[in-house]
């Protein structure tokens, strides 16, 4: 499909630079199938919009301070690095600013005395960084890194201490993401209590979101776009919970596109979700038949993005373009710190 089919005009003022407070005070646009009217609701309405026996699936990944600034050890070139994907205990793939000034074997000195050696340059343009020393890389990043806010926020304001809290979900447990699963940013203990009281189940999986999620689609056709791989894990316990819920008539509602993509990577041809541990580079576009989920809670996405294509696969392109025009006209807040939508085909 032509990538331009997923383009739309978004006024700059619709991009949220901070989240609402409290988190569950965000608005939520409910989009149902066919010609049902759009519903302007709030995130706090979620328990009344689902049924007892449905299950919400959350991503428990934790964002690490993956944005690094430094220079080559010879002092000649400033280097910016955004970690993308862990390769082993000391190696990470990274997208590097000023990458043409870095060659294999160069030492890069970051803040806090943290150093890394540039190794292989990969086909996607990223570079492997080997972090020197004996301390765990997570400790080094706490000392030298900052939160990797999306470019559409970071280009408008600096990262500050408030982002350490704002850009982390209440479910964050497993360290390794360089972008937050932003649909879950709306949840609070109060909302979770209401969900539990309504008889709606909760399940957890882990997908370590990579920086590739921010990269624009440069191809003209979706067939020519290459997704970046990310590591995910679904336990046997979670898989069993979801399969049992569906067998009893409950719906599986992914909270965020990260949860949806991992579930669709793990489901078999019969619609049974299998345990999973490994990389996924799944690319969901219209024409893809979703087998693992019955709905999606997600924020509003970038024009011509892979995530706009994903929600169009779930609901239909025309339906989603109409929903986004409704959201823009009604002043919903877009992107990571913005409002939410509940998509129920």
Short mmCIF file of C-alpha atoms in Angstrom, two decimals:
data_model
loop_
_atom_site.label_atom_id
_atom_site.label_comp_id
_atom_site.label_asym_id
_atom_site.label_seq_id
_atom_site.Cartn_x
_atom_site.Cartn_y
_atom_site.Cartn_z
CA UNK A 1 0.00 0.00 0.00
CA UNK A 2 1.09 3.58 -0.59
CA UNK A 3 2.37 5.20 2.59
CA UNK A 4 0.66 8.48 1.61
CA UNK A 5 -2.70 6.81 2.26
CA UNK A 6 -1.97 7.18 5.98
CA UNK A 7 -1.10 10.87 5.89
CA UNK A 8 -3.18 13.63 7.50
CA UNK A 9 -2.69 17.24 8.58
CA UNK A 10 -2.08 17.68 12.29
CA UNK A 11 -1.91 21.18 13.80
CA UNK A 12 1.20 21.66 15.93
CA UNK A 13 -0.84 22.71 18.93
CA UNK A 14 -2.45 19.25 19.11
CA UNK A 15 0.90 17.68 20.14
CA UNK A 16 0.97 17.22 23.93
CA UNK A 17 4.23 18.28 25.58
CA UNK A 18 3.16 17.20 29.09
CA UNK A 19 0.63 14.65 30.32
CA UNK A 20 -2.57 15.66 32.07
CA UNK A 21 -2.71 15.28 35.83
CA UNK A 22 -3.85 13.00 37.29
CA UNK A 23 -2.99 10.50 34.59
CA UNK A 24 -6.46 8.98 34.39
CA UNK A 25 -8.03 12.41 33.68
CA UNK A 26 -7.10 12.07 29.99
CA UNK A 27 -9.85 12.01 27.38
CA UNK A 28 -10.60 8.85 25.42
CA UNK A 29 -12.25 8.55 22.01
CA UNK A 30 -14.23 5.33 21.65
CA UNK A 31 -14.26 4.00 18.08
CA UNK A 32 -16.50 1.05 17.32
CA UNK A 33 -16.97 -0.85 14.09
CA UNK A 34 -19.19 -0.06 11.10
CA UNK A 35 -21.05 3.24 11.33
CA UNK A 36 -21.42 3.53 15.10
CA UNK A 37 -21.06 7.14 16.29
CA UNK A 38 -17.77 8.18 17.88
CA UNK A 39 -17.99 8.52 21.65
CA UNK A 40 -16.12 11.29 23.48
CA UNK A 41 -15.36 9.72 26.83
CA UNK A 42 -12.62 9.73 29.44
CA UNK A 43 -10.03 7.14 30.48
CA UNK A 44 -11.86 6.80 33.81
CA UNK A 45 -14.86 5.43 31.87
CA UNK A 46 -12.85 2.37 30.79
CA UNK A 47 -14.36 -0.06 33.36
CA UNK A 48 -17.90 0.76 32.16
CA UNK A 49 -16.91 0.30 28.50
CA UNK A 50 -15.69 -3.29 28.95
CA UNK A 51 -17.38 -6.43 30.21
CA UNK A 52 -16.68 -8.67 33.17
CA UNK A 53 -14.46 -11.45 31.87
CA UNK A 54 -12.60 -9.24 29.40
CA UNK A 55 -8.83 -9.01 29.95
CA UNK A 56 -6.60 -5.96 29.54
CA UNK A 57 -3.04 -6.85 28.50
CA UNK A 58 -0.29 -4.51 29.71
CA UNK A 59 3.39 -4.24 28.81
CA UNK A 60 5.55 -4.19 31.96
CA UNK A 61 8.73 -2.98 30.26
CA UNK A 62 10.65 -0.22 32.04
CA UNK A 63 12.21 2.69 30.16
CA UNK A 64 15.94 3.12 30.71
CA UNK A 65 17.82 6.45 30.39
CA UNK A 66 18.97 5.48 26.89
CA UNK A 67 19.87 8.92 25.49
CA UNK A 68 23.61 9.60 25.68
CA UNK A 69 25.75 12.59 24.74
CA UNK A 70 29.52 12.43 24.39
CA UNK A 71 32.44 12.77 22.04
CA UNK A 72 35.17 10.71 20.47
CA UNK A 73 38.05 10.13 22.87
CA UNK A 74 40.32 12.28 20.69
CA UNK A 75 37.89 15.16 21.32
CA UNK A 76 37.31 15.76 17.63
CA UNK A 77 33.63 14.96 17.21
CA UNK A 78 30.52 15.30 19.35
CA UNK A 79 28.46 12.11 19.38
CA UNK A 80 24.85 11.52 20.36
CA UNK A 81 23.58 7.97 20.83
CA UNK A 82 20.11 6.54 21.40
CA UNK A 83 20.28 2.93 22.50
CA UNK A 84 17.91 0.73 20.54
CA UNK A 85 18.29 -2.95 21.41
CA UNK A 86 20.36 -4.96 23.85
CA UNK A 87 22.59 -7.56 22.20
CA UNK A 88 24.27 -9.00 25.31
CA UNK A 89 25.36 -7.91 28.80
CA UNK A 90 27.66 -5.14 27.52
CA UNK A 91 26.60 -4.51 23.93
CA UNK A 92 23.74 -2.39 22.61
CA UNK A 93 22.65 -1.41 19.15
CA UNK A 94 22.41 2.37 18.96
CA UNK A 95 21.31 5.02 16.51
CA UNK A 96 24.15 7.50 16.48
CA UNK A 97 24.01 11.18 15.60
CA UNK A 98 27.08 12.25 13.64
CA UNK A 99 27.66 8.56 12.83
CA UNK A 100 29.84 9.38 9.83
CA UNK A 101 32.46 10.67 12.28
CA UNK A 102 32.61 7.29 14.06
CA UNK A 103 34.61 4.34 12.80
CA UNK A 104 35.02 0.85 14.16
CA UNK A 105 37.35 0.82 17.17
CA UNK A 106 36.73 4.42 18.22
CA UNK A 107 36.28 5.04 21.92
CA UNK A 108 33.39 7.36 22.79
CA UNK A 109 33.43 9.19 26.12
CA UNK A 110 30.00 9.94 27.60
CA UNK A 111 29.11 11.80 30.82
CA UNK A 112 29.98 10.44 34.23
CA UNK A 113 33.13 8.74 32.99
CA UNK A 114 31.16 6.21 30.95
CA UNK A 115 32.96 4.98 27.83
CA UNK A 116 32.04 2.70 24.95
CA UNK A 117 33.83 1.24 21.94
CA UNK A 118 32.18 1.50 18.52
CA UNK A 119 32.02 -1.91 16.90
CA UNK A 120 30.10 -3.14 13.86
CA UNK A 121 27.95 -0.84 11.74
CA UNK A 122 24.72 -2.63 10.85
CA UNK A 123 22.66 -2.55 7.66
CA UNK A 124 20.01 -0.31 9.21
CA UNK A 125 22.62 2.36 9.97
CA UNK A 126 22.87 1.62 13.68
CA UNK A 127 26.18 0.96 15.42
CA UNK A 128 27.04 -1.63 18.05
CA UNK A 129 28.41 -0.03 21.23
CA UNK A 130 30.47 -2.08 23.71
CA UNK A 131 30.33 -0.45 27.15
CA UNK A 132 33.64 -0.67 28.99
CA UNK A 133 34.16 -1.40 32.68
CA UNK A 134 32.82 -3.87 35.23
CA UNK A 135 29.65 -2.11 36.38
CA UNK A 136 26.35 -3.25 34.86
CA UNK A 137 25.36 -1.17 31.86
CA UNK A 138 22.15 -0.17 33.70
CA UNK A 139 24.30 1.49 36.39
CA UNK A 140 26.32 3.32 33.74
CA UNK A 141 23.16 4.57 32.06
CA UNK A 142 21.74 5.86 35.34
CA UNK A 143 24.91 7.93 35.64
CA UNK A 144 25.28 9.15 32.07
CA UNK A 145 21.93 8.85 30.30
CA UNK A 146 18.71 10.82 30.08
CA UNK A 147 15.16 9.72 29.31
CA UNK A 148 14.73 9.23 25.55
CA UNK A 149 11.69 11.42 24.91
CA UNK A 150 10.19 11.09 21.43
CA UNK A 151 11.66 13.54 18.91
CA UNK A 152 8.36 15.37 18.50
CA UNK A 153 8.56 16.34 22.20
CA UNK A 154 12.34 16.64 22.63
CA UNK A 155 12.55 19.02 19.67
CA UNK A 156 10.20 21.44 21.45
CA UNK A 157 11.57 21.37 25.01
CA UNK A 158 14.35 19.88 27.06
CA UNK A 159 14.14 16.67 29.06
CA UNK A 160 13.78 17.39 32.78
CA UNK A 161 13.43 15.60 36.13
CA UNK A 162 9.63 15.43 35.78
CA UNK A 163 10.01 13.18 32.73
CA UNK A 164 11.66 10.53 34.90
CA UNK A 165 8.25 10.01 36.46
CA UNK A 166 5.95 11.04 33.60
CA UNK A 167 7.55 8.77 30.98
CA UNK A 168 7.25 5.60 33.06
CA UNK A 169 4.10 3.52 33.51
CA UNK A 170 2.86 2.27 36.87
CA UNK A 171 3.42 -1.30 35.60
CA UNK A 172 7.12 -0.79 34.70
CA UNK A 173 9.17 -3.72 36.03
CA UNK A 174 11.49 -5.18 33.38
CA UNK A 175 14.27 -2.79 32.37
CA UNK A 176 15.11 -2.55 28.70
CA UNK A 177 12.81 -0.19 26.77
CA UNK A 178 13.96 3.03 25.16
CA UNK A 179 10.39 4.21 24.63
CA UNK A 180 7.40 3.96 26.95
CA UNK A 181 4.36 1.83 26.13
CA UNK A 182 2.41 5.07 26.24
CA UNK A 183 -1.16 3.71 26.37
CA UNK A 184 -0.38 2.52 29.89
CA UNK A 185 0.71 5.99 31.03
CA UNK A 186 -2.97 6.77 31.66
CA UNK A 187 -3.38 4.19 34.41
CA UNK A 188 -3.46 4.95 38.13
CA UNK A 189 -4.01 2.74 41.19
CA UNK A 190 -7.53 4.18 41.44
CA UNK A 191 -8.35 3.16 37.86
CA UNK A 192 -6.86 -0.29 38.33
CA UNK A 193 -8.99 -0.79 41.46
CA UNK A 194 -12.09 0.13 39.45
CA UNK A 195 -11.10 -2.31 36.70
CA UNK A 196 -10.65 -5.09 39.23
CA UNK A 197 -13.97 -4.30 40.89
CA UNK A 198 -15.72 -4.55 37.51
CA UNK A 199 -14.47 -8.12 37.05
CA UNK A 200 -12.12 -7.18 34.21
CA UNK A 201 -8.92 -9.22 34.18
CA UNK A 202 -5.34 -7.96 33.87
CA UNK A 203 -2.41 -9.75 32.24
CA UNK A 204 1.24 -8.82 31.75
CA UNK A 205 3.76 -9.35 29.00
CA UNK A 206 7.10 -7.70 28.19
CA UNK A 207 8.14 -6.01 24.96
CA UNK A 208 11.25 -3.85 25.14
CA UNK A 209 10.33 -1.00 22.82
CA UNK A 210 13.22 0.13 20.63
CA UNK A 211 14.09 3.53 19.17
CA UNK A 212 13.03 2.21 15.78
CA UNK A 213 9.47 3.02 16.84
CA UNK A 214 10.31 6.71 16.31
CA UNK A 215 11.87 6.32 12.87
CA UNK A 216 9.82 7.69 9.99
CA UNK A 217 8.69 5.43 7.17
CA UNK A 218 10.91 6.56 4.31
CA UNK A 219 9.60 4.12 1.71
CA UNK A 220 6.80 5.11 -0.64
CA UNK A 221 5.17 1.70 -0.33
CA UNK A 222 4.60 -0.33 2.84
CA UNK A 223 6.08 -3.42 1.13
CA UNK A 224 9.47 -1.67 1.09
CA UNK A 225 9.59 -0.72 4.77
CA UNK A 226 11.84 -2.75 7.10
CA UNK A 227 10.78 -2.96 10.76
CA UNK A 228 13.39 -3.10 13.52
CA UNK A 229 13.41 -6.17 15.75
CA UNK A 230 12.50 -5.88 19.43
CA UNK A 231 12.73 -8.46 22.21
CA UNK A 232 9.53 -9.72 23.81
CA UNK A 233 8.38 -12.33 26.29
CA UNK A 234 5.00 -13.91 27.07
CA UNK A 235 5.00 -16.42 29.91
CA UNK A 236 3.10 -19.70 29.80
CA UNK A 237 1.00 -18.39 32.69
CA UNK A 238 -0.05 -15.29 30.73
CA UNK A 239 -0.74 -17.30 27.57
CA UNK A 240 -2.94 -19.71 29.53
CA UNK A 241 -4.79 -16.85 31.25
CA UNK A 242 -5.63 -15.22 27.92
CA UNK A 243 -6.66 -18.44 26.18
CA UNK A 244 -8.91 -19.42 29.09
CA UNK A 245 -10.54 -15.98 29.15
CA UNK A 246 -11.32 -16.18 25.45
CA UNK A 247 -12.67 -19.70 25.76
CA UNK A 248 -15.17 -18.34 28.31
CA UNK A 249 -16.28 -15.56 25.97
CA UNK A 250 -14.07 -12.78 27.26
CA UNK A 251 -12.37 -10.29 24.97
CA UNK A 252 -8.62 -9.67 24.85
CA UNK A 253 -7.97 -5.91 24.87
CA UNK A 254 -4.36 -4.93 24.23
CA UNK A 255 -3.24 -1.84 26.10
CA UNK A 256 -0.94 -0.27 23.55
CA UNK A 257 0.37 -1.27 20.17
CA UNK A 258 3.39 -2.88 21.83
CA UNK A 259 1.15 -5.42 23.60
CA UNK A 260 -0.82 -6.01 20.40
CA UNK A 261 2.27 -6.60 18.26
CA UNK A 262 3.71 -9.13 20.69
CA UNK A 263 0.40 -10.98 21.04
CA UNK A 264 0.08 -11.19 17.27
CA UNK A 265 3.66 -12.51 17.12
CA UNK A 266 2.78 -15.30 19.54
CA UNK A 267 -0.65 -16.42 18.30
CA UNK A 268 -0.98 -19.53 16.16
CA UNK A 269 -3.23 -20.13 13.15
CA UNK A 270 -6.04 -21.34 15.39
CA UNK A 271 -6.05 -18.16 17.47
CA UNK A 272 -4.29 -19.79 20.44
CA UNK A 273 -1.69 -17.56 22.11
CA UNK A 274 1.55 -19.44 22.71
CA UNK A 275 4.35 -18.66 25.18
CA UNK A 276 6.97 -16.51 23.47
CA UNK A 277 10.54 -15.38 24.09
CA UNK A 278 12.55 -13.80 21.30
CA UNK A 279 12.69 -11.02 18.75
CA UNK A 280 9.75 -9.78 16.74
CA UNK A 281 9.73 -7.46 13.75
CA UNK A 282 6.04 -7.88 12.92
CA UNK A 283 4.62 -5.19 10.62
CA UNK A 284 0.83 -4.97 10.69
CA UNK A 285 -0.89 -3.17 7.82
CA UNK A 286 -4.42 -3.26 6.37
CA UNK A 287 -5.13 -6.70 5.00
CA UNK A 288 -3.51 -8.41 7.99
CA UNK A 289 -6.03 -10.56 9.88
CA UNK A 290 -5.64 -10.06 13.62
CA UNK A 291 -6.09 -13.29 15.58
CA UNK A 292 -4.93 -12.55 19.13
CA UNK A 293 -6.88 -9.43 20.14
CA UNK A 294 -10.46 -8.17 20.16
CA UNK A 295 -9.72 -4.53 20.84
CA UNK A 296 -7.00 -1.97 21.51
CA UNK A 297 -6.48 0.98 23.81
CA UNK A 298 -3.92 3.31 22.27
CA UNK A 299 -2.84 6.93 21.99
CA UNK A 300 -3.07 8.97 18.77
CA UNK A 301 -0.24 8.32 16.33
CA UNK A 302 1.93 10.12 13.81
CA UNK A 303 0.84 10.59 10.19
CA UNK A 304 2.30 7.94 7.85
CA UNK A 305 3.62 5.93 10.82
CA UNK A 306 3.66 2.15 11.18
CA UNK A 307 1.32 2.56 14.14
CA UNK A 308 -1.22 4.47 12.06
CA UNK A 309 -1.08 1.53 9.66
CA UNK A 310 -1.59 -0.91 12.55
CA UNK A 311 -4.75 0.78 13.87
CA UNK A 312 -6.03 0.94 10.28
CA UNK A 313 -5.53 -2.83 10.02
CA UNK A 314 -7.68 -3.26 13.12
CA UNK A 315 -10.50 -0.83 12.30
CA UNK A 316 -10.17 -0.07 8.59
CA UNK A 317 -8.31 2.84 7.05
CA UNK A 318 -11.36 4.97 6.26
CA UNK A 319 -12.73 4.48 9.77
CA UNK A 320 -9.46 5.54 11.39
CA UNK A 321 -8.97 8.56 9.15
CA UNK A 322 -12.48 9.70 10.09
CA UNK A 323 -11.74 9.08 13.78
CA UNK A 324 -8.56 11.14 13.62
CA UNK A 325 -10.34 14.01 11.89
CA UNK A 326 -12.92 13.88 14.71
CA UNK A 327 -10.11 13.91 17.29
CA UNK A 328 -8.40 16.89 15.68
CA UNK A 329 -11.64 18.86 15.35
CA UNK A 330 -12.49 18.15 18.99
CA UNK A 331 -9.03 19.13 20.25
CA UNK A 332 -7.79 15.78 21.51
CA UNK A 333 -4.12 15.79 22.52
CA UNK A 334 -1.83 13.65 20.35
CA UNK A 335 1.16 11.33 20.79
CA UNK A 336 3.01 9.98 23.83
CA UNK A 337 1.76 12.44 26.43
CA UNK A 338 -1.63 12.86 24.76
CA UNK A 339 -5.13 11.45 25.10
CA UNK A 340 -6.28 7.89 24.44
CA UNK A 341 -8.59 5.97 22.16
CA UNK A 342 -10.42 2.69 22.64
CA UNK A 343 -10.79 0.73 19.40
CA UNK A 344 -13.46 -2.00 19.39
CA UNK A 345 -13.99 -3.50 15.92
#
